[in-house]
N, CA, C and O atoms as a Tinker XYZ file with bonds, in Angstrom:
   512  protein
     1  N      0.840000   -1.185000    0.000000    73     2
     2  CA     0.000000    0.000000    0.000000    64     1     3
     3  C      0.885000    1.248000    0.000000    63     2     4     5
     4  O      1.793000    1.374000    0.821000    81     3
     5  N      0.615000    2.153000   -0.914000    73     3     6
     6  CA     1.400000    3.379000   -1.026000    64     5     7
     7  C      0.990000    4.351000    0.075000    63     6     8     9
     8  O     -0.196000    4.572000    0.316000    81     7
     9  N      1.960000    4.908000    0.717000    73     7    10
    10  CA     1.719000    5.871000    1.794000    64     9    11
    11  C      1.391000    7.231000    1.194000    63    10    12    13
    12  O      2.051000    7.682000    0.259000    81    11
    13  N      0.369000    7.878000    1.737000    73    11    14
    14  CA    -0.037000    9.204000    1.273000    64    13    15
    15  C      0.149000   10.220000    2.397000    63    14    16    17
    16  O      0.025000    9.895000    3.578000    81    15
    17  N      0.442000   11.433000    2.010000    73    15    18
    18  CA     0.601000   12.519000    2.967000    64    17    19
    19  C     -0.763000   13.117000    3.280000    63    18    20    21
    20  O     -1.561000   13.362000    2.375000    81    19
    21  N     -1.029000   13.348000    4.548000    73    19    22
    22  CA    -2.247000   14.028000    4.985000    64    21    23
    23  C     -1.838000   15.437000    5.396000    63    22    24    25
    24  O     -0.839000   15.624000    6.091000    81    23
    25  N     -2.613000   16.427000    4.964000    73    23    26
    26  CA    -2.314000   17.802000    5.355000    64    25    27
    27  C     -3.588000   18.624000    5.347000    63    26    28    29
    28  O     -4.507000   18.298000    4.596000    81    27
    29  N     -3.682000   19.666000    6.142000    73    27    30
    30  CA    -2.706000   20.037000    7.164000    64    29    31
    31  C     -2.729000   19.014000    8.298000    63    30    32    33
    32  O     -3.784000   18.494000    8.661000    81    31
    33  N     -1.560000   18.738000    8.845000    73    31    34
    34  CA    -1.429000   17.764000    9.925000    64    33    35
    35  C     -0.081000   17.943000   10.615000    63    34    36    37
    36  O      0.840000   18.549000   10.069000    81    35
    37  N      0.011000   17.402000   11.829000    73    35    38
    38  CA     1.254000   17.464000   12.592000    64    37    39
    39  C      1.986000   16.133000   12.453000    63    38    40    41
    40  O      1.403000   15.060000   12.608000    81    39
    41  N      3.282000   16.235000   12.155000    73    39    42
    42  CA     4.144000   15.061000   11.997000    64    41    43
    43  C      5.338000   15.185000   12.933000    63    42    44    45
    44  O      5.778000   16.287000   13.260000    81    43
    45  N      5.856000   14.033000   13.358000    73    43    46
    46  CA     7.107000   14.056000   14.114000    64    45    47
    47  C      8.188000   13.382000   13.285000    63    46    48    49
    48  O      7.959000   12.353000   12.650000    81    47
    49  N      9.364000   13.983000   13.304000    73    47    50
    50  CA    10.544000   13.440000   12.633000    64    49    51
    51  C     11.103000   12.327000   13.502000    63    50    52    53
    52  O     10.907000   12.328000   14.717000    81    51
    53  N     11.795000   11.382000   12.893000    73    51    54
    54  CA    12.316000   10.256000   13.673000    64    53    55
    55  C     13.346000   10.670000   14.724000    63    54    56    57
    56  O     13.630000    9.895000   15.636000    81    55
    57  N     13.909000   11.869000   14.617000    73    55    58
    58  CA    14.865000   12.346000   15.624000    64    57    59
    59  C     14.172000   12.994000   16.828000    63    58    60    61
    60  O     14.834000   13.458000   17.757000    81    59
    61  N     12.831000   13.021000   16.804000    73    59    62
    62  CA    12.068000   13.589000   17.922000    64    61    63
    63  C     12.411000   12.856000   19.214000    63    62    64    65
    64  O     12.514000   11.629000   19.233000    81    63
    65  N     12.586000   13.614000   20.290000    73    63    66
    66  CA    12.912000   13.051000   21.600000    64    65    67
    67  C     11.826000   13.478000   22.581000    63    66    68    69
    68  O     11.689000   14.663000   22.885000    81    67
    69  N     11.057000   12.512000   23.074000    73    67    70
    70  CA     9.954000   12.810000   24.001000    64    69    71
    71  C     10.435000   13.555000   25.244000    63    70    72    73
    72  O      9.684000   14.344000   25.818000    81    71
    73  N     11.667000   13.317000   25.664000    73    71    74
    74  CA    12.182000   13.961000   26.875000    64    73    75
    75  C     12.898000   15.280000   26.578000    63    74    76    77
    76  O     13.383000   15.945000   27.493000    81    75
    77  N     12.962000   15.651000   25.309000    73    75    78
    78  CA    13.676000   16.866000   24.916000    64    77    79
    79  C     12.817000   18.113000   24.997000    63    78    80    81
    80  O     11.777000   18.124000   25.655000    81    79
    81  N     13.259000   19.157000   24.327000    73    79    82
    82  CA    12.549000   20.421000   24.253000    64    81    83
    83  C     11.143000   20.204000   23.713000    63    82    84    85
    84  O     10.933000   19.363000   22.839000    81    83
    85  N     10.183000   20.959000   24.231000    73    83    86
    86  CA     8.804000   20.863000   23.770000    64    85    87
    87  C      8.743000   21.011000   22.253000    63    86    88    89
    88  O      9.304000   21.956000   21.699000    81    87
    89  N      8.078000   20.102000   21.595000    73    87    90
    90  CA     7.863000   20.113000   20.142000    64    89    91
    91  C      9.135000   19.944000   19.317000    63    90    92    93
    92  O      9.128000   20.265000   18.129000    81    91
    93  N     10.231000   19.448000   19.906000    73    91    94
    94  CA    11.440000   19.270000   19.098000    64    93    95
    95  C     11.174000   18.272000   17.977000    63    94    96    97
    96  O     10.580000   17.217000   18.200000    81    95
    97  N     11.609000   18.607000   16.796000    73    95    98
    98  CA    11.420000   17.793000   15.592000    64    97    99
    99  C      9.947000   17.484000   15.318000    63    98   100   101
   100  O      9.611000   16.393000   14.856000    81    99
   101  N      9.076000   18.448000   15.604000    73    99   102
   102  CA     7.650000   18.333000   15.283000    64   101   103
   103  C      7.333000   19.401000   14.239000    63   102   104   105
   104  O      7.830000   20.525000   14.310000    81   103
   105  N      6.498000   19.029000   13.269000    73   103   106
   106  CA     6.239000   19.906000   12.127000    64   105   107
   107  C      4.773000   19.875000   11.724000    63   106   108   109
   108  O      4.068000   18.893000   11.958000    81   107
   109  N      4.328000   20.971000   11.113000    73   107   110
   110  CA     3.008000   21.020000   10.500000    64   109   111
   111  C      3.198000   20.931000    8.995000    63   110   112   113
   112  O      3.838000   21.794000    8.392000    81   111
   113  N      2.643000   19.889000    8.389000    73   111   114
   114  CA     2.656000   19.778000    6.927000    64   113   115
   115  C      1.560000   20.691000    6.397000    63   114   116   117
   116  O      0.387000   20.534000    6.736000    81   115
   117  N      1.956000   21.645000    5.563000    73   115   118
   118  CA     1.027000   22.628000    5.008000    64   117   119
   119  C      0.387000   22.105000    3.732000    63   118   120   121
   120  O     -0.805000   22.307000    3.499000    81   119
   121  N      1.178000   21.433000    2.910000    73   119   122
   122  CA     0.661000   20.905000    1.649000    64   121   123
   123  C      1.775000   20.384000    0.772000    63   122   124   125
   124  O      2.930000   20.286000    1.187000    81   123
   125  N      1.402000   20.050000   -0.456000    73   123   126
   126  CA     2.355000   19.541000   -1.440000    64   125   127
   127  C      2.432000   20.540000   -2.584000    63   126   128   129
   128  O      1.413000   20.910000   -3.168000    81   127
   129  N      3.647000   20.971000   -2.899000    73   127   130
   130  CA     3.866000   21.940000   -3.976000    64   129   131
   131  C      4.343000   21.222000   -5.227000    63   130   132   133
   132  O      5.170000   20.311000   -5.169000    81   131
   133  N      3.811000   21.646000   -6.340000    73   131   134
   134  CA     4.237000   21.149000   -7.651000    64   133   135
   135  C      5.306000   22.094000   -8.184000    63   134   136   137
   136  O      5.151000   23.313000   -8.125000    81   135
   137  N      6.379000   21.532000   -8.698000    73   135   138
   138  CA     7.426000   22.359000   -9.298000    64   137   139
   139  C      7.018000   22.663000  -10.732000    63   138   140   141
   140  O      6.729000   21.755000  -11.510000    81   139
   141  N      6.997000   23.943000  -11.075000    73   139   142
   142  CA     6.592000   24.381000  -12.411000    64   141   143
   143  C      7.597000   25.392000  -12.948000    63   142   144   145
   144  O      8.388000   25.962000  -12.196000    81   143
   145  N      7.554000   25.601000  -14.238000    73   143   146
   146  CA     8.333000   26.660000  -14.862000    64   145   147
   147  C      7.761000   28.003000  -14.410000    63   146   148   149
   148  O      6.549000   28.136000  -14.234000    81   147
   149  N      8.614000   28.980000  -14.225000    73   147   150
   150  CA     8.182000   30.317000  -13.790000    64   149   151
   151  C      7.045000   30.851000  -14.660000    63   150   152   153
   152  O      6.097000   31.447000  -14.147000    81   151
   153  N      7.135000   30.641000  -15.963000    73   151   154
   154  CA     6.115000   31.164000  -16.873000    64   153   155
   155  C      4.820000   30.366000  -16.789000    63   154   156   157
   156  O      3.741000   30.931000  -16.973000    81   155
   157  N      4.903000   29.062000  -16.515000    73   155   158
   158  CA     3.697000   28.246000  -16.351000    64   157   159
   159  C      2.896000   28.678000  -15.131000    63   158   160   161
   160  O      1.667000   28.626000  -15.146000    81   159
   161  N      3.576000   29.099000  -14.086000    73   159   162
   162  CA     2.895000   29.516000  -12.856000    64   161   163
   163  C      1.982000   30.709000  -13.110000    63   162   164   165
   164  O      0.969000   30.880000  -12.431000    81   163
   165  N      2.338000   31.521000  -14.076000    73   163   166
   166  CA     1.557000   32.735000  -14.357000    64   165   167
   167  C      0.193000   32.440000  -14.978000    63   166   168   169
   168  O     -0.688000   33.299000  -14.971000    81   167
   169  N      0.012000   31.230000  -15.516000    73   167   170
   170  CA    -1.271000   30.907000  -16.149000    64   169   171
   171  C     -2.379000   30.641000  -15.122000    63   170   172   173
   172  O     -3.560000   30.640000  -15.469000    81   171
   173  N     -2.000000   30.419000  -13.868000    73   171   174
   174  CA    -2.991000   30.169000  -12.826000    64   173   175
   175  C     -3.516000   31.492000  -12.292000    63   174   176   177
   176  O     -2.748000   32.429000  -12.071000    81   175
   177  N     -4.815000   31.567000  -12.087000    73   175   178
   178  CA    -5.426000   32.809000  -11.608000    64   177   179
   179  C     -5.143000   33.020000  -10.126000    63   178   180   181
   180  O     -5.116000   32.080000   -9.332000    81   179
   181  N     -4.936000   34.273000   -9.787000    73   179   182
   182  CA    -4.790000   34.652000   -8.389000    64   181   183
   183  C     -3.522000   34.166000   -7.718000    63   182   184   185
   184  O     -3.534000   33.864000   -6.525000    81   183
   185  N     -2.423000   34.084000   -8.462000    73   183   186
   186  CA    -1.155000   33.625000   -7.876000    64   185   187
   187  C     -0.662000   34.640000   -6.840000    63   186   188   189
   188  O     -0.607000   35.843000   -7.096000    81   187
   189  N     -0.306000   34.116000   -5.668000    73   187   190
   190  CA     0.244000   34.948000   -4.592000    64   189   191
   191  C      1.472000   34.250000   -4.022000    63   190   192   193
   192  O      1.665000   33.049000   -4.214000    81   191
   193  N      2.284000   35.005000   -3.332000    73   191   194
   194  CA     3.481000   34.423000   -2.724000    64   193   195
   195  C      3.184000   33.985000   -1.296000    63   194   196   197
   196  O      2.670000   34.765000   -0.494000    81   195
   197  N      3.511000   32.732000   -0.985000    73   195   198
   198  CA     3.389000   32.226000    0.383000    64   197   199
   199  C      4.629000   32.612000    1.180000    63   198   200   201
   200  O      4.546000   32.911000    2.371000    81   199
   201  N      5.787000   32.601000    0.507000    73   199   202
   202  CA     7.025000   32.983000    1.170000    64   201   203
   203  C      8.202000   32.188000    0.656000    63   202   204   205
   204  O      8.084000   31.422000   -0.300000    81   203
   205  N      9.339000   32.377000    1.302000    73   203   206
   206  CA    10.553000   31.642000    0.959000    64   205   207
   207  C     10.768000   30.544000    1.995000    63   206   208   209
   208  O     10.652000   30.774000    3.198000    81   207
   209  N     11.081000   29.361000    1.508000    73   207   210
   210  CA    11.232000   28.188000    2.359000    64   209   211
   211  C     12.618000   27.590000    2.151000    63   210   212   213
   212  O     13.181000   27.678000    1.060000    81   211
   213  N     13.156000   26.993000    3.185000    73   211   214
   214  CA    14.479000   26.373000    3.163000    64   213   215
   215  C     14.352000   24.965000    2.603000    63   214   216   217
   216  O     13.606000   24.148000    3.143000    81   215
   217  N     15.076000   24.674000    1.521000    73   215   218
   218  CA    15.054000   23.337000    0.914000    64   217   219
   219  C     16.065000   22.486000    1.660000    63   218   220   221
   220  O     17.252000   22.812000    1.680000    81   219
   221  N     15.616000   21.406000    2.269000    73   219   222
   222  CA    16.435000   20.636000    3.208000    64   221   223
   223  C     17.629000   19.933000    2.583000    63   222   224   225
   224  O     18.624000   19.709000    3.272000    81   223
   225  N     17.569000   19.580000    1.315000    73   223   226
   226  CA    18.642000   18.786000    0.710000    64   225   227
   227  C     19.715000   19.627000    0.029000    63   226   228   229
   228  O     20.853000   19.177000   -0.100000    81   227
   229  N     19.381000   20.825000   -0.403000    73   227   230
   230  CA    20.353000   21.668000   -1.104000    64   229   231
   231  C     20.712000   22.934000   -0.330000    63   230   232   233
   232  O     21.648000   23.646000   -0.693000    81   231
   233  N     19.971000   23.206000    0.730000    73   231   234
   234  CA    20.133000   24.422000    1.538000    64   233   235
   235  C     19.779000   25.690000    0.771000    63   234   236   237
   236  O     20.158000   26.786000    1.186000    81   235
   237  N     19.061000   25.559000   -0.338000    73   235   238
   238  CA    18.595000   26.729000   -1.081000    64   237   239
   239  C     17.333000   27.286000   -0.425000    63   238   240   241
   240  O     16.574000   26.558000    0.214000    81   239
   241  N     17.130000   28.570000   -0.594000    73   239   242
   242  CA    15.842000   29.175000   -0.245000    64   241   243
   243  C     15.013000   29.174000   -1.512000    63   242   244   245
   244  O     15.456000   29.663000   -2.551000    81   243
   245  N     13.816000   28.627000   -1.429000    73   243   246
   246  CA    12.959000   28.566000   -2.613000    64   245   247
   247  C     11.652000   29.309000   -2.349000    63   246   248   249
   248  O     11.136000   29.334000   -1.232000    81   247
   249  N     11.146000   29.905000   -3.409000    73   247   250
   250  CA     9.901000   30.660000   -3.319000    64   249   251
   251  C      8.728000   29.714000   -3.515000    63   250   252   253
   252  O      8.721000   28.910000   -4.447000    81   251
   253  N      7.750000   29.809000   -2.649000    73   251   254
   254  CA     6.537000   29.003000   -2.772000    64   253   255
   255  C      5.374000   29.948000   -3.047000    63   254   256   257
   256  O      5.176000   30.939000   -2.346000    81   255
   257  N      4.610000   29.616000   -4.087000    73   255   258
   258  CA     3.443000   30.393000   -4.492000    64   257   259
   259  C      2.185000   29.578000   -4.252000    63   258   260   261
   260  O      2.250000   28.359000   -4.093000    81   259
   261  N      1.037000   30.251000   -4.226000    73   259   262
   262  CA    -0.242000   29.547000   -4.162000    64   261   263
   263  C     -1.256000   30.330000   -4.980000    63   262   264   265
   264  O     -1.063000   31.510000   -5.275000    81   263
   265  N     -2.350000   29.646000   -5.344000    73   263   266
   266  CA    -3.379000   30.328000   -6.130000    64   265   267
   267  C     -4.696000   30.373000   -5.359000    63   266   268   269
   268  O     -4.759000   29.987000   -4.192000    81   267
   269  N     -5.750000   30.849000   -6.031000    73   267   270
   270  CA    -7.060000   31.000000   -5.396000    64   269   271
   271  C     -7.648000   29.675000   -4.922000    63   270   272   273
   272  O     -8.517000   29.659000   -4.050000    81   271
   273  N     -7.182000   28.572000   -5.486000    73   271   274
   274  CA    -7.668000   27.244000   -5.085000    64   273   275
   275  C     -6.762000   26.618000   -4.024000    63   274   276   277
   276  O     -6.908000   25.440000   -3.700000    81   275
   277  N     -5.830000   27.403000   -3.485000    73   275   278
   278  CA    -4.850000   26.957000   -2.481000    64   277   279
   279  C     -3.932000   25.855000   -2.982000    63   278   280   281
   280  O     -3.445000   25.042000   -2.196000    81   279
   281  N     -3.697000   25.827000   -4.279000    73   279   282
   282  CA    -2.714000   24.909000   -4.851000    64   281   283
   283  C     -1.345000   25.565000   -4.703000    63   282   284   285
   284  O     -1.195000   26.762000   -4.946000    81   283
   285  N     -0.335000   24.770000   -4.299000    73   283   286
   286  CA     1.012000   25.296000   -4.064000    64   285   287
   287  C      1.922000   25.037000   -5.258000    63   286   288   289
   288  O      1.809000   24.008000   -5.925000    81   287
   289  N      2.826000   25.979000   -5.522000    73   287   290
   290  CA     3.760000   25.886000   -6.639000    64   289   291
   291  C      5.155000   26.335000   -6.204000    63   290   292   293
   292  O      5.300000   27.218000   -5.358000    81   291
   293  N      6.175000   25.715000   -6.794000    73   291   294
   294  CA     7.554000   26.187000   -6.677000    64   293   295
   295  C      8.000000   26.490000   -8.102000    63   294   296   297
   296  O      8.166000   25.565000   -8.897000    81   295
   297  N      8.199000   27.774000   -8.451000    73   295   298
   298  CA     8.505000   28.143000   -9.839000    64   297   299
   299  C      9.989000   27.998000  -10.186000    63   298   300   301
   300  O     10.655000   28.986000  -10.496000    81   299
   301  N     10.507000   26.765000  -10.135000    73   299   302
   302  CA    11.929000   26.521000  -10.413000    64   301   303
   303  C     12.102000   25.147000  -11.047000    63   302   304   305
   304  O     12.808000   24.304000  -10.493000    81   303
   305  N     11.484000   24.907000  -12.178000    73   303   306
   306  CA    11.444000   23.571000  -12.775000    64   305   307
   307  C     12.825000   22.975000  -13.055000    63   306   308   309
   308  O     13.003000   21.768000  -12.888000    81   307
   309  N     13.789000   23.761000  -13.466000    73   307   310
   310  CA    15.107000   23.228000  -13.830000    64   309   311
   311  C     15.939000   22.820000  -12.621000    63   310   312   313
   312  O     17.023000   22.261000  -12.786000    81   311
   313  N     15.469000   23.082000  -11.444000    73   311   314
   314  CA    16.250000   22.958000  -10.233000    64   313   315
   315  C     15.882000   21.737000   -9.401000    63   314   316   317
   316  O     16.636000   21.363000   -8.503000    81   315
   317  N     14.758000   21.116000   -9.670000    73   315   318
   318  CA    14.151000   20.129000   -8.780000    64   317   319
   319  C     14.945000   18.852000   -8.541000    63   318   320   321
   320  O     15.743000   18.425000   -9.376000    81   319
   321  N     14.708000   18.264000   -7.394000    73   319   322
   322  CA    15.233000   16.950000   -7.025000    64   321   323
   323  C     14.041000   15.994000   -7.075000    63   322   324   325
   324  O     12.939000   16.364000   -6.671000    81   323
   325  N     14.244000   14.793000   -7.557000    73   323   326
   326  CA    13.159000   13.808000   -7.519000    64   325   327
   327  C     12.090000   14.050000   -8.554000    63   326   328   329
   328  O     12.378000   14.476000   -9.673000    81   327
   329  N     10.844000   13.777000   -8.178000    73   327   330
   330  CA     9.745000   13.806000   -9.140000    64   329   331
   331  C      9.092000   15.168000   -9.302000    63   330   332   333
   332  O      8.108000   15.297000  -10.030000    81   331
   333  N      9.617000   16.173000   -8.644000    73   331   334
   334  CA     9.069000   17.510000   -8.816000    64   333   335
   335  C      7.943000   17.867000   -7.874000    63   334   336   337
   336  O      7.279000   18.886000   -8.067000    81   335
   337  N      7.709000   17.040000   -6.842000    73   335   338
   338  CA     6.726000   17.368000   -5.810000    64   337   339
   339  C      7.475000   17.555000   -4.496000    63   338   340   341
   340  O      8.379000   16.789000   -4.161000    81   339
   341  N      7.080000   18.585000   -3.764000    73   339   342
   342  CA     7.721000   18.889000   -2.485000    64   341   343
   343  C      6.680000   19.067000   -1.397000    63   342   344   345
   344  O      5.608000   19.623000   -1.635000    81   343
   345  N      7.000000   18.591000   -0.201000    73   343   346
   346  CA     6.161000   18.848000    0.961000    64   345   347
   347  C      6.576000   20.203000    1.524000    63   346   348   349
   348  O      7.762000   20.468000    1.725000    81   347
   349  N      5.595000   21.048000    1.773000    73   347   350
   350  CA     5.810000   22.362000    2.367000    64   349   351
   351  C      5.395000   22.226000    3.830000    63   350   352   353
   352  O      4.264000   21.842000    4.127000    81   351
   353  N      6.321000   22.546000    4.749000    73   351   354
   354  CA     6.001000   22.348000    6.160000    64   353   355
   355  C      6.703000   23.368000    7.044000    63   354   356   357
   356  O      7.650000   24.033000    6.625000    81   355
   357  N      6.216000   23.475000    8.282000    73   355   358
   358  CA     6.718000   24.472000    9.225000    64   357   359
   359  C      7.084000   23.788000   10.535000    63   358   360   361
   360  O      6.356000   22.922000   11.020000    81   359
   361  N      8.206000   24.183000   11.095000    73   359   362
   362  CA     8.667000   23.654000   12.376000    64   361   363
   363  C      7.820000   24.210000   13.520000    63   362   364   365
   364  O      7.478000   25.393000   13.528000    81   363
   365  N      7.485000   23.359000   14.477000    73   363   366
   366  CA     6.758000   23.810000   15.667000    64   365   367
   367  C      7.699000   24.242000   16.792000    63   366   368   369
   368  O      7.249000   24.794000   17.796000    81   367
   369  N      8.995000   23.996000   16.634000    73   367   370
   370  CA     9.921000   24.334000   17.720000    64   369   371
   371  C     10.737000   25.587000   17.455000    63   370   372   373
   372  O     11.233000   26.199000   18.401000    81   371
   373  N     10.895000   25.994000   16.187000    73   371   374
   374  CA    11.649000   27.230000   15.945000    64   373   375
   375  C     11.017000   28.118000   14.873000    63   374   376   377
   376  O     11.571000   29.161000   14.527000    81   375
   377  N      9.863000   27.710000   14.348000    73   375   378
   378  CA     9.139000   28.541000   13.392000    64   377   379
   379  C      9.709000   28.581000   11.986000    63   378   380   381
   380  O      9.216000   29.343000   11.154000    81   379
   381  N     10.737000   27.783000   11.690000    73   379   382
   382  CA    11.336000   27.770000   10.348000    64   381   383
   383  C     10.382000   27.121000    9.345000    63   382   384   385
   384  O      9.588000   26.246000    9.690000    81   383
   385  N     10.484000   27.577000    8.093000    73   383   386
   386  CA     9.682000   27.044000    6.991000    64   385   387
   387  C     10.570000   26.190000    6.101000    63   386   388   389
   388  O     11.691000   26.587000    5.783000    81   387
   389  N     10.080000   25.011000    5.693000    73   387   390
   390  CA    10.883000   24.066000    4.923000    64   389   391
   391  C     10.121000   23.509000    3.729000    63   390   392   393
   392  O      8.890000   23.502000    3.701000    81   391
   393  N     10.889000   23.039000    2.735000    73   391   394
   394  CA    10.371000   22.160000    1.684000    64   393   395
   395  C     11.327000   20.978000    1.599000    63   394   396   397
   396  O     12.536000   21.123000    1.780000    81   395
   397  N     10.764000   19.807000    1.320000    73   395   398
   398  CA    11.545000   18.574000    1.217000    64   397   399
   399  C     10.908000   17.742000    0.113000    63   398   400   401
   400  O      9.684000   17.733000   -0.017000    81   399
   401  N     11.714000   17.039000   -0.688000    73   399   402
   402  CA    11.130000   16.181000   -1.723000    64   401   403
   403  C     10.071000   15.251000   -1.121000    63   402   404   405
   404  O     10.285000   14.641000   -0.073000    81   403
   405  N      8.940000   15.157000   -1.797000    73   403   406
   406  CA     7.792000   14.384000   -1.320000    64   405   407
   407  C      8.174000   12.954000   -0.960000    63   406   408   409
   408  O      7.864000   12.481000    0.134000    81   407
   409  N      8.844000   12.268000   -1.876000    73   407   410
   410  CA     9.191000   10.858000   -1.647000    64   409   411
   411  C     10.097000   10.696000   -0.432000    63   410   412   413
   412  O     10.020000    9.688000    0.271000    81   411
   413  N     10.947000   11.675000   -0.184000    73   411   414
   414  CA    11.821000   11.619000    0.985000    64   413   415
   415  C     11.011000   11.820000    2.267000    63   414   416   417
   416  O     11.248000   11.140000    3.266000    81   415
   417  N     10.069000   12.742000    2.240000    73   415   418
   418  CA     9.249000   13.030000    3.421000    64   417   419
   419  C      8.464000   11.795000    3.855000    63   418   420   421
   420  O      8.365000   11.516000    5.050000    81   419
   421  N      7.906000   11.055000    2.901000    73   419   422
   422  CA     7.073000    9.894000    3.251000    64   421   423
   423  C      7.861000    8.587000    3.346000    63   422   424   425
   424  O      7.275000    7.539000    3.615000    81   423
   425  N      9.173000    8.629000    3.132000    73   423   426
   426  CA     9.986000    7.409000    3.068000    64   425   427
   427  C     10.169000    6.734000    4.427000    63   426   428   429
   428  O      9.999000    7.341000    5.485000    81   427
   429  N     10.522000    5.453000    4.348000    73   427   430
   430  CA    10.866000    4.702000    5.549000    64   429   431
   431  C     12.280000    5.083000    5.987000    63   430   432   433
   432  O     13.085000    5.563000    5.188000    81   431
   433  N     12.562000    4.862000    7.256000    73   431   434
   434  CA    13.889000    5.145000    7.812000    64   433   435
   435  C     14.872000    4.085000    7.336000    63   434   436   437
   436  O     14.536000    2.904000    7.245000    81   435
   437  N     16.078000    4.516000    7.038000    73   435   438
   438  CA    17.156000    3.595000    6.675000    64   437   439
   439  C     17.629000    2.907000    7.959000    63   438   440   441
   440  O     18.372000    3.495000    8.746000    81   439
   441  N     17.195000    1.661000    8.164000    73   439   442
   442  CA    17.503000    0.929000    9.404000    64   441   443
   443  C     18.980000    0.546000    9.506000    63   442   444   445
   444  O     19.474000    0.292000   10.605000    81   443
   445  N     19.687000    0.501000    8.385000    73   443   446
   446  CA    21.130000    0.242000    8.450000    64   445   447
   447  C     21.863000    1.462000    9.001000    63   446   448   449
   448  O     22.814000    1.330000    9.771000    81   447
   449  N     21.417000    2.635000    8.604000    73   447   450
   450  CA    22.037000    3.876000    9.059000    64   449   451
   451  C     21.586000    4.244000   10.481000    63   450   452   453
   452  O     22.364000    4.791000   11.262000    81   451
   453  N     20.324000    3.937000   10.806000    73   451   454
   454  CA    19.744000    4.273000   12.111000    64   453   455
   455  C     19.121000    3.025000   12.743000    63   454   456   457
   456  O     17.898000    2.948000   12.857000    81   455
   457  N     19.934000    2.046000   13.157000    73   455   458
   458  CA    19.395000    0.777000   13.657000    64   457   459
   459  C     18.613000    0.878000   14.970000    63   458   460   461
   460  O     17.772000    0.022000   15.244000    81   459
   461  N     18.868000    1.886000   15.772000    73   459   462
   462  CA    18.199000    1.986000   17.075000    64   461   463
   463  C     16.855000    2.719000   17.021000    63   462   464   465
   464  O     16.138000    2.765000   18.021000    81   463
   465  N     16.512000    3.286000   15.877000    73   463   466
   466  CA    15.265000    4.044000   15.749000    64   465   467
   467  C     14.090000    3.079000   15.621000    63   466   468   469
   468  O     14.115000    2.166000   14.796000    81   467
   469  N     13.067000    3.285000   16.437000    73   467   470
   470  CA    11.885000    2.419000   16.428000    64   469   471
   471  C     10.837000    2.871000   15.409000    63   470   472   473
   472  O     10.069000    2.053000   14.903000    81   471
   473  N     10.805000    4.152000   15.112000    73   471   474
   474  CA     9.824000    4.715000   14.190000    64   473   475
   475  C     10.021000    4.121000   12.798000    63   474   476   477
   476  O     11.159000    3.923000   12.375000    81   475
   477  N      8.939000    3.832000   12.080000    73   475   478
   478  CA     9.040000    3.209000   10.753000    64   477   479
   479  C      9.383000    4.224000    9.663000    63   478   480   481
   480  O     10.202000    3.950000    8.786000    81   479
   481  N      8.746000    5.403000    9.725000    73   479   482
   482  CA     8.903000    6.405000    8.671000    64   481   483
   483  C      9.711000    7.607000    9.151000    63   482   484   485
   484  O      9.781000    7.893000   10.346000    81   483
   485  N     10.312000    8.297000    8.202000    73   483   486
   486  CA    11.072000    9.520000    8.503000    64   485   487
   487  C     10.191000   10.517000    9.256000    63   486   488   489
   488  O     10.615000   11.094000   10.257000    81   487
   489  N      8.968000   10.714000    8.772000    73   487   490
   490  CA     7.983000   11.573000    9.434000    64   489   491
   491  C      6.730000   10.740000    9.668000    63   490   492   493
   492  O      6.230000   10.091000    8.750000    81   491
   493  N      6.225000   10.760000   10.893000    73   491   494
   494  CA     5.005000   10.013000   11.203000    64   493   495
   495  C      3.916000   10.962000   11.662000    63   494   496   497
   496  O      4.159000   11.913000   12.405000    81   495
   497  N      2.711000   10.678000   11.201000    73   495   498
   498  CA     1.540000   11.487000   11.522000    64   497   499
   499  C      1.239000   11.421000   13.015000    63   498   500   501
   500  O      1.185000   10.342000   13.604000    81   499
   501  N      1.044000   12.588000   13.613000    73   499   502
   502  CA     0.662000   12.684000   15.021000    64   501   503
   503  C     -0.798000   13.082000   15.132000    63   502   504   505
   504  O     -1.566000   12.453000   15.859000    81   503
   505  N     -1.184000   14.142000   14.399000    73   503   506
   506  CA    -2.545000   14.664000   14.513000    64   505   507
   507  C     -2.931000   15.380000   13.227000    63   506   508   509
   508  O     -2.141000   16.128000   12.650000    81   507
   509  N     -4.172000   15.133000   12.789000    73   507   510
   510  CA    -4.681000   15.888000   11.629000    64   509   511
   511  C     -6.006000   16.514000   11.950000    63   510   512
   512  O     -6.592000   17.188000   11.102000    81   511
């Protein structure tokens, strides 16, 4: 069964520590952004800027747009990693805004790299 992202919802990263700082490694998934060409984004009505988000794998700041239907876009088609879909999310512990490749966000944890981690997925749903 293919895992699907639920949003808006709260997720915890596998590095979350119950005994640590309140909400450490806890995030709100805002939605899924489609990567499009800058000019393609202009064809959608009511395009507005959501803001700049930190891309976790390249450390780039990327612009996220949305339209009247609350569809999210990243206008940087030549730059994308993976299949061109990104999860847009916000940290609950420091207020930072992030984007991460969709497949990476929903992926299982590498048990060879992190053998002591009990959590199955990189990010697990806490509350929606």
